[in-house]
mmCIF file of C-alpha atoms and ligand atoms in Angstrom:
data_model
loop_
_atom_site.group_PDB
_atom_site.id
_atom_site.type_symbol
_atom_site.label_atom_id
_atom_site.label_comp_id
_atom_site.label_asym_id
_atom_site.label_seq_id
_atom_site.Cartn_x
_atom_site.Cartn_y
_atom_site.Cartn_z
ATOM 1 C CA UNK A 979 4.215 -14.539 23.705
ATOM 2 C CA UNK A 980 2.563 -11.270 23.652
ATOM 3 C CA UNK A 981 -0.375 -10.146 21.638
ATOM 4 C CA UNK A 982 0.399 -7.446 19.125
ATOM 5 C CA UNK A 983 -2.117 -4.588 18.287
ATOM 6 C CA UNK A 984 -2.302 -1.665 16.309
ATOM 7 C CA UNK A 985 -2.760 1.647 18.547
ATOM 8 C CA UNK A 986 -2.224 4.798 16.185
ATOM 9 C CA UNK A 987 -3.252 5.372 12.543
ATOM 10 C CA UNK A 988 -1.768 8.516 10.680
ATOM 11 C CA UNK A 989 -2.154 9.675 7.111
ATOM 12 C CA UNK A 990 -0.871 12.012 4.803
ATOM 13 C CA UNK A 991 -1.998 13.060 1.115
ATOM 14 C CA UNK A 992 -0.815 15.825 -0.279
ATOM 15 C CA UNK A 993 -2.952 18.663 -1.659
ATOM 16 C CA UNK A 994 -2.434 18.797 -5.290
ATOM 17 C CA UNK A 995 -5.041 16.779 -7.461
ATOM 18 C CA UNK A 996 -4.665 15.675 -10.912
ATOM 19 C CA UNK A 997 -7.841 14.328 -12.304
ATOM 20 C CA UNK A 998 -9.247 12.230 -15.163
ATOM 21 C CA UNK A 999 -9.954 15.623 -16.608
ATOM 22 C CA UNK A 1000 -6.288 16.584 -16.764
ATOM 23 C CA UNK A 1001 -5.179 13.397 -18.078
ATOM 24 C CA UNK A 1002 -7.632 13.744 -20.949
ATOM 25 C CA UNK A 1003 -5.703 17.131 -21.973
ATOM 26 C CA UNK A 1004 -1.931 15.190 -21.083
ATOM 27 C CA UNK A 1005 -2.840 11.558 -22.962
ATOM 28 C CA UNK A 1006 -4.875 9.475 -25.699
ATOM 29 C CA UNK A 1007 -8.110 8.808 -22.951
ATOM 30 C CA UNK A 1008 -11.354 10.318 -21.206
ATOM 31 C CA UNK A 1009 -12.839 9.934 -18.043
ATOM 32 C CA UNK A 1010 -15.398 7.123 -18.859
ATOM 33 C CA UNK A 1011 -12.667 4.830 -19.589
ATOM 34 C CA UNK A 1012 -10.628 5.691 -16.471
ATOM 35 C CA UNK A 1013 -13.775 5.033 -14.675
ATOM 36 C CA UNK A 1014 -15.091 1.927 -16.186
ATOM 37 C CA UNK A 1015 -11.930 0.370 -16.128
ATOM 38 C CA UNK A 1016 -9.928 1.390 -12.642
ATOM 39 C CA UNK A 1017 -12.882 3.531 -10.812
ATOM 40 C CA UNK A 1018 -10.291 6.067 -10.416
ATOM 41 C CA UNK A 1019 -12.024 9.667 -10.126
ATOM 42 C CA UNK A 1020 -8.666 11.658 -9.060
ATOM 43 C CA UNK A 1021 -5.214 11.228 -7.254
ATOM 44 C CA UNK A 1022 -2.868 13.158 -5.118
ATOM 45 C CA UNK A 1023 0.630 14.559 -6.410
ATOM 46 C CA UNK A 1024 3.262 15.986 -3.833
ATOM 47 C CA UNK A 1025 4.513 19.264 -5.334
ATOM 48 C CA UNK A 1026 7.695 19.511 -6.538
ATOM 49 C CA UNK A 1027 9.814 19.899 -3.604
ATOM 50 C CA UNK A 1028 7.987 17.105 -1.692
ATOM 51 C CA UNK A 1029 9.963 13.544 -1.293
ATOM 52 C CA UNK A 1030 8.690 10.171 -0.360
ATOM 53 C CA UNK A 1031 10.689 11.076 3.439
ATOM 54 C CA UNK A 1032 8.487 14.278 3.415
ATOM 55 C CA UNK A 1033 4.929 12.533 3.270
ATOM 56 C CA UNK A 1034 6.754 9.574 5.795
ATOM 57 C CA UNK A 1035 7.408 12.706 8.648
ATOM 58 C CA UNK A 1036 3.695 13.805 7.999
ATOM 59 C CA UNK A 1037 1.892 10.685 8.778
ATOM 60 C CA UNK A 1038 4.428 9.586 11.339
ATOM 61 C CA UNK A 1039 3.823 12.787 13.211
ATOM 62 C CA UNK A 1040 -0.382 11.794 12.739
ATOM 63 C CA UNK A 1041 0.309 8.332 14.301
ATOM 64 C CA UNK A 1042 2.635 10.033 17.185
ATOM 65 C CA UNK A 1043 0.127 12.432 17.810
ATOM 66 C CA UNK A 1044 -2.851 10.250 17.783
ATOM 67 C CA UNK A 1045 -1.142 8.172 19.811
ATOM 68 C CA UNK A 1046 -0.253 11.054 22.213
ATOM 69 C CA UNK A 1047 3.301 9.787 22.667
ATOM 70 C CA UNK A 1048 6.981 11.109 21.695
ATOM 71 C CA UNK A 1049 9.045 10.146 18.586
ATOM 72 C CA UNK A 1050 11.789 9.546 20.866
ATOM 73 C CA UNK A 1051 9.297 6.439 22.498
ATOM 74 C CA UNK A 1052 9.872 4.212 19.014
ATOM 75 C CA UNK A 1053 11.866 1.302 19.056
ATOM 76 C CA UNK A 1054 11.974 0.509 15.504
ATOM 77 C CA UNK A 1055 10.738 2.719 12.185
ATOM 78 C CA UNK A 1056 9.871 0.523 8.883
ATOM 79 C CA UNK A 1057 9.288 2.273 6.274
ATOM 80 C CA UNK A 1058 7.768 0.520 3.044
ATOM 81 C CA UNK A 1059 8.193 2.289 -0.104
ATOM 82 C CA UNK A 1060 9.436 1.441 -3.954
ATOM 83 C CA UNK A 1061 10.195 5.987 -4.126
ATOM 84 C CA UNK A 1062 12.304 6.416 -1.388
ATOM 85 C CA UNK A 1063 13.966 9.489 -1.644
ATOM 86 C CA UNK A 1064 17.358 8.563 -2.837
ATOM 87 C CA UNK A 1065 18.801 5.048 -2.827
ATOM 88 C CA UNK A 1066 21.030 5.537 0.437
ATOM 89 C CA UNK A 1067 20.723 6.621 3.177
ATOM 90 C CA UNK A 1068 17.359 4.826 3.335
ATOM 91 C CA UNK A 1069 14.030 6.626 4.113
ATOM 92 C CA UNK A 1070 13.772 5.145 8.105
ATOM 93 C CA UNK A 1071 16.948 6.924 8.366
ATOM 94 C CA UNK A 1072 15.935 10.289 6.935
ATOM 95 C CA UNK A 1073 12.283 9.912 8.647
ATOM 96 C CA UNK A 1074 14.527 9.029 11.888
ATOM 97 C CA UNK A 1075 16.309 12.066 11.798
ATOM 98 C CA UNK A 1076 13.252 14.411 10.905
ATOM 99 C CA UNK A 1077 11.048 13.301 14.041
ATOM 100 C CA UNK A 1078 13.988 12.697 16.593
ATOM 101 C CA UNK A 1079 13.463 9.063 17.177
ATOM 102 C CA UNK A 1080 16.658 9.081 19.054
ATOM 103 C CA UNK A 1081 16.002 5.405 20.190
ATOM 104 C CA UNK A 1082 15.044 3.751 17.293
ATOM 105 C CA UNK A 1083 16.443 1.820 14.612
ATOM 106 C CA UNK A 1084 14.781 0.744 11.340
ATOM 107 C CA UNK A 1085 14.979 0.172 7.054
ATOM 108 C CA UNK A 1086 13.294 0.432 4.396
ATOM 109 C CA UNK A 1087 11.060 -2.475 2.994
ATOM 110 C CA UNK A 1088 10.839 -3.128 -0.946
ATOM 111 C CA UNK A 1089 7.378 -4.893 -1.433
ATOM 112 C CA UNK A 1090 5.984 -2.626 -3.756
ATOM 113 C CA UNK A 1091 2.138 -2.667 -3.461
ATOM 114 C CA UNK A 1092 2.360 -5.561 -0.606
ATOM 115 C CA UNK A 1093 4.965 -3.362 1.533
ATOM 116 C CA UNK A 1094 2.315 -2.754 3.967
ATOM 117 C CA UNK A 1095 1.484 -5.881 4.506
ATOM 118 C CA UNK A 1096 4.971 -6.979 4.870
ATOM 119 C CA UNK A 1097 5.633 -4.098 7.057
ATOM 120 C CA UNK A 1098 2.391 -5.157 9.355
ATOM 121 C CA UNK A 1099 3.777 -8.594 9.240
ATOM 122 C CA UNK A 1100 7.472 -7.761 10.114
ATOM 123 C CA UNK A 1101 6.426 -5.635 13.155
ATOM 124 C CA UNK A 1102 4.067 -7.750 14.587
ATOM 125 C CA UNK A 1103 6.708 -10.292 15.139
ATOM 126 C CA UNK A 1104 9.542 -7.354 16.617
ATOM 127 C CA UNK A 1105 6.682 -7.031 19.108
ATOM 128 C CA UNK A 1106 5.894 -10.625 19.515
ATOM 129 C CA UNK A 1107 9.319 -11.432 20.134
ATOM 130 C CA UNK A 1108 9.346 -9.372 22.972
ATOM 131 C CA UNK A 1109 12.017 -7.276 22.198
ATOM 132 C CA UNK A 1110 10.230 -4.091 20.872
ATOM 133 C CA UNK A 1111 7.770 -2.415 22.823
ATOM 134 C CA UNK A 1112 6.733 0.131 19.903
ATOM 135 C CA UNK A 1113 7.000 -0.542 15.999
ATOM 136 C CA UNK A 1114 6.360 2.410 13.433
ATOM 137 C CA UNK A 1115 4.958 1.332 10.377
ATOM 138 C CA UNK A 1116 5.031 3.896 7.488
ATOM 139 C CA UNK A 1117 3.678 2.826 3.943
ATOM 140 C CA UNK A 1118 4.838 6.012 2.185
ATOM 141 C CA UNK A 1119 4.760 6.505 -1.743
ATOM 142 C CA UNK A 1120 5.861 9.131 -4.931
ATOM 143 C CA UNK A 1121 4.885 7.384 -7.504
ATOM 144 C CA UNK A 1122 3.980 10.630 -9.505
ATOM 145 C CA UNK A 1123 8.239 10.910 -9.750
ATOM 146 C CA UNK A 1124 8.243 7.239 -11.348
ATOM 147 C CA UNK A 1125 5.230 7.390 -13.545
ATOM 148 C CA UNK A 1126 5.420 8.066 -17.494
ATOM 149 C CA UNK A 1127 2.941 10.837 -17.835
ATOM 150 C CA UNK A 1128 3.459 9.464 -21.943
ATOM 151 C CA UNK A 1129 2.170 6.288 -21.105
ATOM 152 C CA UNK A 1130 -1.898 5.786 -20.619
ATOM 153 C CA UNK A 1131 -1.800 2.640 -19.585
ATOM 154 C CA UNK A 1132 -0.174 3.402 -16.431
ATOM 155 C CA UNK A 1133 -0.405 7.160 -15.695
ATOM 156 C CA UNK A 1134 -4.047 7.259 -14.757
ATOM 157 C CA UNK A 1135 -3.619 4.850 -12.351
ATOM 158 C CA UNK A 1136 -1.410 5.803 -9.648
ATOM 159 C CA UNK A 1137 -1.226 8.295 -6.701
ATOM 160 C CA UNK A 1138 0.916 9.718 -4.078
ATOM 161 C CA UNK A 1139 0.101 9.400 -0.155
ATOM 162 C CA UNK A 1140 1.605 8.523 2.724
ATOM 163 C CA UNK A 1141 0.263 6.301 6.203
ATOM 164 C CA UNK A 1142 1.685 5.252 9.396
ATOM 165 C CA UNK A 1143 0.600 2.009 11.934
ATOM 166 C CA UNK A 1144 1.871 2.455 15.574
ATOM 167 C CA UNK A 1145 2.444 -1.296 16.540
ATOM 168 C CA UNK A 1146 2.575 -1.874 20.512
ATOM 169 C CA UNK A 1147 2.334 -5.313 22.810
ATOM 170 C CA UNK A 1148 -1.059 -6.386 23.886
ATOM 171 C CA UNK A 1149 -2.805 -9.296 25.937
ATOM 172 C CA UNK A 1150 -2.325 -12.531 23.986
ATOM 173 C CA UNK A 1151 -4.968 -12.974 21.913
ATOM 174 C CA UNK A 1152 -5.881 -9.668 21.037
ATOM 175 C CA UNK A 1153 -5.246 -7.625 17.746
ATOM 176 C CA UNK A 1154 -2.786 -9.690 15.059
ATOM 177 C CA UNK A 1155 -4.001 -12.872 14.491
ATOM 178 C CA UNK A 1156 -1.700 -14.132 11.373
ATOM 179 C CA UNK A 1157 -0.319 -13.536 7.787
ATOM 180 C CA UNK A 1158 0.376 -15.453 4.839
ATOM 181 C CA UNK A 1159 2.820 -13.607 2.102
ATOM 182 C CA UNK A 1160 4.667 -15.430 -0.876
ATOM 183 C CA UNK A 1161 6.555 -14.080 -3.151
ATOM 184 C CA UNK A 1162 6.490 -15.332 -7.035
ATOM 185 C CA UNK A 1163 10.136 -13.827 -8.464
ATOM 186 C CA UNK A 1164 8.906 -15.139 -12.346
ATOM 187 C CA UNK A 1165 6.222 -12.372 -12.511
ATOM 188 C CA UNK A 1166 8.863 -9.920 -11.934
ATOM 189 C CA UNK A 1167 8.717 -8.755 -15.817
ATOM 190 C CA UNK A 1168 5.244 -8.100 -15.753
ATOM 191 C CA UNK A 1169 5.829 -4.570 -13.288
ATOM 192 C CA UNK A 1170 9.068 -2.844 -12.921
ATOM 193 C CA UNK A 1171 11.742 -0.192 -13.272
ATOM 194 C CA UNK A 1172 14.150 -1.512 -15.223
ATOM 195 C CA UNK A 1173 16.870 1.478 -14.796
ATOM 196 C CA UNK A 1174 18.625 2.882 -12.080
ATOM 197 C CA UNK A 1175 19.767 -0.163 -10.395
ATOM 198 C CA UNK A 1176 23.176 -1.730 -10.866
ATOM 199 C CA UNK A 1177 22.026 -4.005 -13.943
ATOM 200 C CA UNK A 1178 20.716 -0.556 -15.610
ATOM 201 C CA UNK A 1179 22.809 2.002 -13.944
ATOM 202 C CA UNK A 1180 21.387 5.502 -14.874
ATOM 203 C CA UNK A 1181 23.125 7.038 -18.435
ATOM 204 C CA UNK A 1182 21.327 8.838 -21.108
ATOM 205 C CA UNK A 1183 20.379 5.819 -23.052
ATOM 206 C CA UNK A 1184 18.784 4.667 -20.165
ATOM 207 C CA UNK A 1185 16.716 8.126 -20.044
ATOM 208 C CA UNK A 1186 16.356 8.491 -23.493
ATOM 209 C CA UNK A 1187 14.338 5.186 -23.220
ATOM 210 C CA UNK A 1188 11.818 5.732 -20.834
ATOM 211 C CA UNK A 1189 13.727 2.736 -18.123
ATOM 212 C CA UNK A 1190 13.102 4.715 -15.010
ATOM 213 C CA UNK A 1191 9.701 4.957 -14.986
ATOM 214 C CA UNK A 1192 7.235 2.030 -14.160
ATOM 215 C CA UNK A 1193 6.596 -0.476 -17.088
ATOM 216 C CA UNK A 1194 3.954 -2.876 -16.989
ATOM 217 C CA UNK A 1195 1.506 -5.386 -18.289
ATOM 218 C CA UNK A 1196 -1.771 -4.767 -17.348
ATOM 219 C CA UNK A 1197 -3.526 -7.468 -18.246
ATOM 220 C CA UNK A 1198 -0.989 -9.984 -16.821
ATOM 221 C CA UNK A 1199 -1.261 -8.352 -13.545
ATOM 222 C CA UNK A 1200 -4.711 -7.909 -13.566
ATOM 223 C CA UNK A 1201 -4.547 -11.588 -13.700
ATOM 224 C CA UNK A 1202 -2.632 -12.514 -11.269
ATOM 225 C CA UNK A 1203 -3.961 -10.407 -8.297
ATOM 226 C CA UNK A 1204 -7.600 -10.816 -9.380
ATOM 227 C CA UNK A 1205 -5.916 -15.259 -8.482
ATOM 228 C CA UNK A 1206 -3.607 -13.886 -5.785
ATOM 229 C CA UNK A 1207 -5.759 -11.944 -3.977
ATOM 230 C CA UNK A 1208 -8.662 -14.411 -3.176
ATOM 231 C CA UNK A 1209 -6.262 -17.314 -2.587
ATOM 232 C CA UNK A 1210 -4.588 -15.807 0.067
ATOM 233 C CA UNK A 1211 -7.540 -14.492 1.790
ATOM 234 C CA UNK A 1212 -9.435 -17.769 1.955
ATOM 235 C CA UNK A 1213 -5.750 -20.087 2.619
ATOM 236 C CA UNK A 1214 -5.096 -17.436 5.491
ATOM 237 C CA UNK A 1215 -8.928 -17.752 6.771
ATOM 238 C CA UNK A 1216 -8.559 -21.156 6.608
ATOM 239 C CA UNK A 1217 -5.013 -21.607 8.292
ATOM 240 C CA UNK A 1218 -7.068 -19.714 11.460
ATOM 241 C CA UNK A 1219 -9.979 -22.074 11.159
ATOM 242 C CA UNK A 1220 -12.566 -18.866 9.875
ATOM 243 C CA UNK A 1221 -14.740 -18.498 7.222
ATOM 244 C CA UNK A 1222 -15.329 -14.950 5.211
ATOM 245 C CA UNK A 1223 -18.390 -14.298 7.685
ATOM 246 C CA UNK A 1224 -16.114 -13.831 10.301
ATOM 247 C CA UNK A 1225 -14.303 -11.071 8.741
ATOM 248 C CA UNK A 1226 -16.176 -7.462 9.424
ATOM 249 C CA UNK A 1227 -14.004 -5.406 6.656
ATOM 250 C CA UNK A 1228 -11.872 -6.506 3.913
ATOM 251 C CA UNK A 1229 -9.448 -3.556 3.556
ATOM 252 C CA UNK A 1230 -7.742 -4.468 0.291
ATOM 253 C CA UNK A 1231 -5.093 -2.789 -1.857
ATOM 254 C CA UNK A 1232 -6.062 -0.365 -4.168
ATOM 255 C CA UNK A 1233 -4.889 -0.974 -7.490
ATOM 256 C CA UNK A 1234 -8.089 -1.205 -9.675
ATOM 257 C CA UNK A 1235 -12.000 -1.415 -8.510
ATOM 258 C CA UNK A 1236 -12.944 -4.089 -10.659
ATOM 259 C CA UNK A 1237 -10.199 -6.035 -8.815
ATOM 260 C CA UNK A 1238 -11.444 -5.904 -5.164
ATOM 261 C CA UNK A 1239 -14.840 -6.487 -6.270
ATOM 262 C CA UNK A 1240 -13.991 -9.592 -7.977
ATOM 263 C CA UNK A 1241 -11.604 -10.709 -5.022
ATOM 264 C CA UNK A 1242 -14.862 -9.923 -2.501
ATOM 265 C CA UNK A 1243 -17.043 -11.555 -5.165
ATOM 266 C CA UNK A 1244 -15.021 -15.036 -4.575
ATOM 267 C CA UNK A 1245 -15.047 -14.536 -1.244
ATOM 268 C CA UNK A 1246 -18.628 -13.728 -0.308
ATOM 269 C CA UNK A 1247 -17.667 -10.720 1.074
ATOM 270 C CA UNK A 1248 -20.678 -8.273 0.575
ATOM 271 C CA UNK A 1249 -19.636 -4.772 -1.078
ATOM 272 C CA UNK A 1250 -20.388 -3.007 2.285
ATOM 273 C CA UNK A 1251 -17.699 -4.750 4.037
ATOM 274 C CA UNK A 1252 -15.357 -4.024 1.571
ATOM 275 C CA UNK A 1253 -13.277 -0.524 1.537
ATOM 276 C CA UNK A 1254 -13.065 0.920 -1.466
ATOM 277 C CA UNK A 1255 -11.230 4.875 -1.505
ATOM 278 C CA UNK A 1256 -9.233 3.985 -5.431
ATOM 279 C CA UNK A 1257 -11.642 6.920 -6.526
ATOM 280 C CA UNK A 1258 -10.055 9.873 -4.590
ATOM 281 C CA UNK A 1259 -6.817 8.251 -4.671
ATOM 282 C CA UNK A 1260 -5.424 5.733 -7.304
ATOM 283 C CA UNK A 1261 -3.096 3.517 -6.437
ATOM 284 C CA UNK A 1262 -0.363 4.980 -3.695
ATOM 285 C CA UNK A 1263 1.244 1.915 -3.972
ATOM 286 C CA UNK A 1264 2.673 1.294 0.171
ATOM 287 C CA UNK A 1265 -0.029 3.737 1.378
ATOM 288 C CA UNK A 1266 -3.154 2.478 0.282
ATOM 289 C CA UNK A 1267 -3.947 0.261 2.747
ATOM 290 C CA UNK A 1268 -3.609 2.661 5.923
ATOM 291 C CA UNK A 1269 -5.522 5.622 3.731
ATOM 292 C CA UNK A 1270 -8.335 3.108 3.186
ATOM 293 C CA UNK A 1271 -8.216 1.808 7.008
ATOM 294 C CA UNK A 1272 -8.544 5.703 8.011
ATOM 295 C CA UNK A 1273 -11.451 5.830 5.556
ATOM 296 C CA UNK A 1274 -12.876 2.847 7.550
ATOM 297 C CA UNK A 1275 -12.397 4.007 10.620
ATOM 298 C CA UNK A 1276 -13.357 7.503 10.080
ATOM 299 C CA UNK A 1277 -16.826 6.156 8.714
ATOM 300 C CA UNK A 1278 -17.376 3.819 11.751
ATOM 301 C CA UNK A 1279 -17.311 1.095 9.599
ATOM 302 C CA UNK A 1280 -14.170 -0.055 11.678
ATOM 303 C CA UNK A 1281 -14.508 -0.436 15.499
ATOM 304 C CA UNK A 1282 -12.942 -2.080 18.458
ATOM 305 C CA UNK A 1283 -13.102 -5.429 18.222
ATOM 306 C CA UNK A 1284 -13.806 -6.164 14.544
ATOM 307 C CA UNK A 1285 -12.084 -8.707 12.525
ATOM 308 C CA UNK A 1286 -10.123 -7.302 9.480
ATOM 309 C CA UNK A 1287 -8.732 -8.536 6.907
ATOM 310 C CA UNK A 1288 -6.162 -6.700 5.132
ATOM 311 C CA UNK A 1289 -4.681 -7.942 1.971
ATOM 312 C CA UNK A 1290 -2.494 -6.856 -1.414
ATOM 313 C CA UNK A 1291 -0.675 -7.932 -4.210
ATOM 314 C CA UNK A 1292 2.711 -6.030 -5.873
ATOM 315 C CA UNK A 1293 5.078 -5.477 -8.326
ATOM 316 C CA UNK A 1294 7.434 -8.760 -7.375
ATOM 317 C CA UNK A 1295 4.781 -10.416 -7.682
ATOM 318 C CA UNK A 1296 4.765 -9.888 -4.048
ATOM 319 C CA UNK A 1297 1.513 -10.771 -2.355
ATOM 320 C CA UNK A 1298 0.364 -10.781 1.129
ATOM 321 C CA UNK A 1299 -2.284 -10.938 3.857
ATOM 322 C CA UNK A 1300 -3.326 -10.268 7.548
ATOM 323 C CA UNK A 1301 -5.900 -10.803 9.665
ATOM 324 C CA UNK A 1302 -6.317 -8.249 12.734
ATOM 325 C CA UNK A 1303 -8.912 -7.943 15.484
ATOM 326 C CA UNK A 1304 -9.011 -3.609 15.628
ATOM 327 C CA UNK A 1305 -7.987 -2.247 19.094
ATOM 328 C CA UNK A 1306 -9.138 0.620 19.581
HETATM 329 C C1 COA B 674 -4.082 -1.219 -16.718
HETATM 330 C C2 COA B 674 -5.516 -1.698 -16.802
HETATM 331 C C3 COA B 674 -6.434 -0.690 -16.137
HETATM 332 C C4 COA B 674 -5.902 -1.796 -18.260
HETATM 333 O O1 COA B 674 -7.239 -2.248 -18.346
HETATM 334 P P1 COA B 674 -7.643 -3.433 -19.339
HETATM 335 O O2 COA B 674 -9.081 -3.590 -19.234
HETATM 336 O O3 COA B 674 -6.741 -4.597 -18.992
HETATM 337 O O4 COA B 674 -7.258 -2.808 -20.689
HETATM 338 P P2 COA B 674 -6.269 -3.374 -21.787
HETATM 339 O O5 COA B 674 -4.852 -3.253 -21.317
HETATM 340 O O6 COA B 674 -6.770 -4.716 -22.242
HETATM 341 O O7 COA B 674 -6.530 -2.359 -22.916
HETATM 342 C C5 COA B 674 -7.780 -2.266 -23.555
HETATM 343 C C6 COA B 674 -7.713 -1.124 -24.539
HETATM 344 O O8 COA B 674 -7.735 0.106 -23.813
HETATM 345 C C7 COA B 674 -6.627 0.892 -24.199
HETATM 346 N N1 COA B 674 -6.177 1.716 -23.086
HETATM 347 C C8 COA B 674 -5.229 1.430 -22.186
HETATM 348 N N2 COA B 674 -5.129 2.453 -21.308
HETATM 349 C C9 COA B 674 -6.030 3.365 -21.690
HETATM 350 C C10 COA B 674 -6.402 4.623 -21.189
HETATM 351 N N3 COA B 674 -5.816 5.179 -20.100
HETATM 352 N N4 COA B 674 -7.398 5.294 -21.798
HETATM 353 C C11 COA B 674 -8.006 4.783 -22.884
HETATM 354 N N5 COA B 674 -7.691 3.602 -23.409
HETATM 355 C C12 COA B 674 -6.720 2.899 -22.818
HETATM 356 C C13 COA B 674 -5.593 -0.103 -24.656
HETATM 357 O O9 COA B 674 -4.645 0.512 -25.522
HETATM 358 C C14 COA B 674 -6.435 -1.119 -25.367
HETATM 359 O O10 COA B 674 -6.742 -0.645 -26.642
HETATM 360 P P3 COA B 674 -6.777 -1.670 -27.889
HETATM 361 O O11 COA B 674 -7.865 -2.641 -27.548
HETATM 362 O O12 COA B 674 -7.074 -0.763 -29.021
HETATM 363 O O13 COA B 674 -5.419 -2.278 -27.929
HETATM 364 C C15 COA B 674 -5.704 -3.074 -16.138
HETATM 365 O O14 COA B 674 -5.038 -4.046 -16.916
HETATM 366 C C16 COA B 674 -5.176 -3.127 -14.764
HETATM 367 O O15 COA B 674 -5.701 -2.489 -13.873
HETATM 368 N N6 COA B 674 -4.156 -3.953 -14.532
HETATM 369 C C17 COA B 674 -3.601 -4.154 -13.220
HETATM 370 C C18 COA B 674 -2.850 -2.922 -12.842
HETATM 371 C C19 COA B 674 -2.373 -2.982 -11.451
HETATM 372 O O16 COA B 674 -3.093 -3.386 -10.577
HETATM 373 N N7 COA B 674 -1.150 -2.530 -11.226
HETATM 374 C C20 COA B 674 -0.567 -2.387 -9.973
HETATM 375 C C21 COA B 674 -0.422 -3.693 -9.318
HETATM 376 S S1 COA B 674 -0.230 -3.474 -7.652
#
């Protein structure tokens, strides 16, 4: 069976900010709270004419490049995302078409804030299995276009963004090492759409309401992945016979900073091997983890050989996790 590592990184975020500042002046909160509570400073928002697909292209074209090889090369395109652009055709197509991956085939992944992992997950074993030489992981997300900009308890905590994994066959025992994901269906009230769907097809009751933008429960969440997250980590460390100590970084979603500190807290996971980017970003949902692996790698806290543990839980509840040696 062939080892499976990652060989290309690209991001995207696009330019427009909208800060705790400008929340204060849109909703009932200040910047202290936003702080205190999420460690959120600022986020991205795409501009009106920018779609989930357009941020996809961008850090596609960043992995491609990076990578130094031609769209056309891909084998598969996954891209993970809970804004695609419409519901059909799905984003892979759209991205497919925009970059000329004549070759390739691909979907989109619903995971919500564990797509990436999923995604990591799926395309490590396309590669594994022999049959795909190169997998294109995107983790793309418009949340801004889903968000209630009414509600405080969920506006000031999300972001737009866009990243991209370039997953190729290695030596055996090089790059992925192994995952663990579950899924837990009865949290699914806690985080959702409800409209828009066939259940709650879109009609002006269903606008009038509010259903098509993200409802939650905060605390219950909270909850759940501050549980989620560490029991993962430590069942997948143990399923591989490692401890914490041999993990270098622990790149985890981004969702709230009081969150990863608590899951690298239970871990014994010192706060300098933890990424943490939630200030200049929020929570981009599918593309936090590759933004905060570019963070880490950009800092040189992420080199060749380093063991790293990724890790996220989701709207689902969806949770995940996967351990990676770095390649390059
Ligand atoms: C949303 C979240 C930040 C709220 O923080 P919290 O500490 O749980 O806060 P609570 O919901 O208990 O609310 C505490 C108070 O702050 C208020 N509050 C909520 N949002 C606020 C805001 N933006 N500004 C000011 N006050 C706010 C609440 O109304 C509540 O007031 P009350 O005590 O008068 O009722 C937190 O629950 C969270 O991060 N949850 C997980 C979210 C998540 O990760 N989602 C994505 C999963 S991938």
């Amino acid at each position: 069976m062939p080892g499976v590592i990652i060989s290309a990184l690209g991001c995207y975020t696009p330019p427009g900010l909208l800060t705790n500042h400008d929340l204060e002046k849109m909703v009932e909160t200040n910047n202290q709270w936003i702080l205190e509570r999420t460690g959120i400073a600022e986020r991205h928002i795409a501009g009106p004419d920018v779609a989930t697909s357009d941020m996809a292209v961008e850090a596609a074209r960043a992995a491609l490049t990076e990578r130094g090889i031609e769209a056309r090369e891909l084998d598969a395109i996954i891209v993970c995302t809970v804004t695609p652009d419409m519901m059909f055709p799905s984003t892979a197509c759209l991205v497919q078409d925009r970059i000329g991956a004549k070759g390739a085939w691909g979907f989109d992944l619903v995971a919500a804030c564990s797509g990436f992992v999923y995604g990591l997950t799926t395309g490590a074993h396309f590669i594994r299995s022999g049959t795909h030489k190169k997998v294109l992981i995107i983790g793309a997300d418009t949340m801004s276009r889903i968000i209630d900009y009414t509600d405080r308890g969920t506006c000031v905590l999300f972001g737009d963004g866009a990243g991209a994994m370039l997953l190729e066959p290695c030596p055996e025992n090089e790059g992925f090492i192994g995952f663990l994901n579950e899924i837990d269906g009865s949290g699914g009230d806690y985080l959702k759409m409800p409209a828009g769907g066939s259940r709650l097809p879109a009609s002006e009751e269903t606008v009038r309401q509010r259903q098509h933008f993200v409802k939650q429960e905060g605390q219950q969440v909270f909850k759940y992945a501050v549980r989620k997250m560490y029991e993962v980590c430590n069942q997948l460390l143990q399923r591989h016979g490692m401890t914490a100590q041999d993990v270098k970084l622990l790149i985890p979603h981004q969702a709230n900073r009081r969150i990863i500190e608590a899951t690298a807290e239970r871990l014994g996971i010192a706060c300098d091997r933890v990424i943490i980017n939630i200030d200049r970003y929020g929570n981009t949902t599918a593309a936090t983890i590759p933004l905060a692996t570019r963070d880490a790698v950009q800092s040189g806290k992420l080199q060749k050989g380093d063991v790293v543990l990724f890790v996220a839980v989701g709207a689902g509840f969806t949770v995940g996790a996967n351990l990676w040696r770095w390649a390059y």
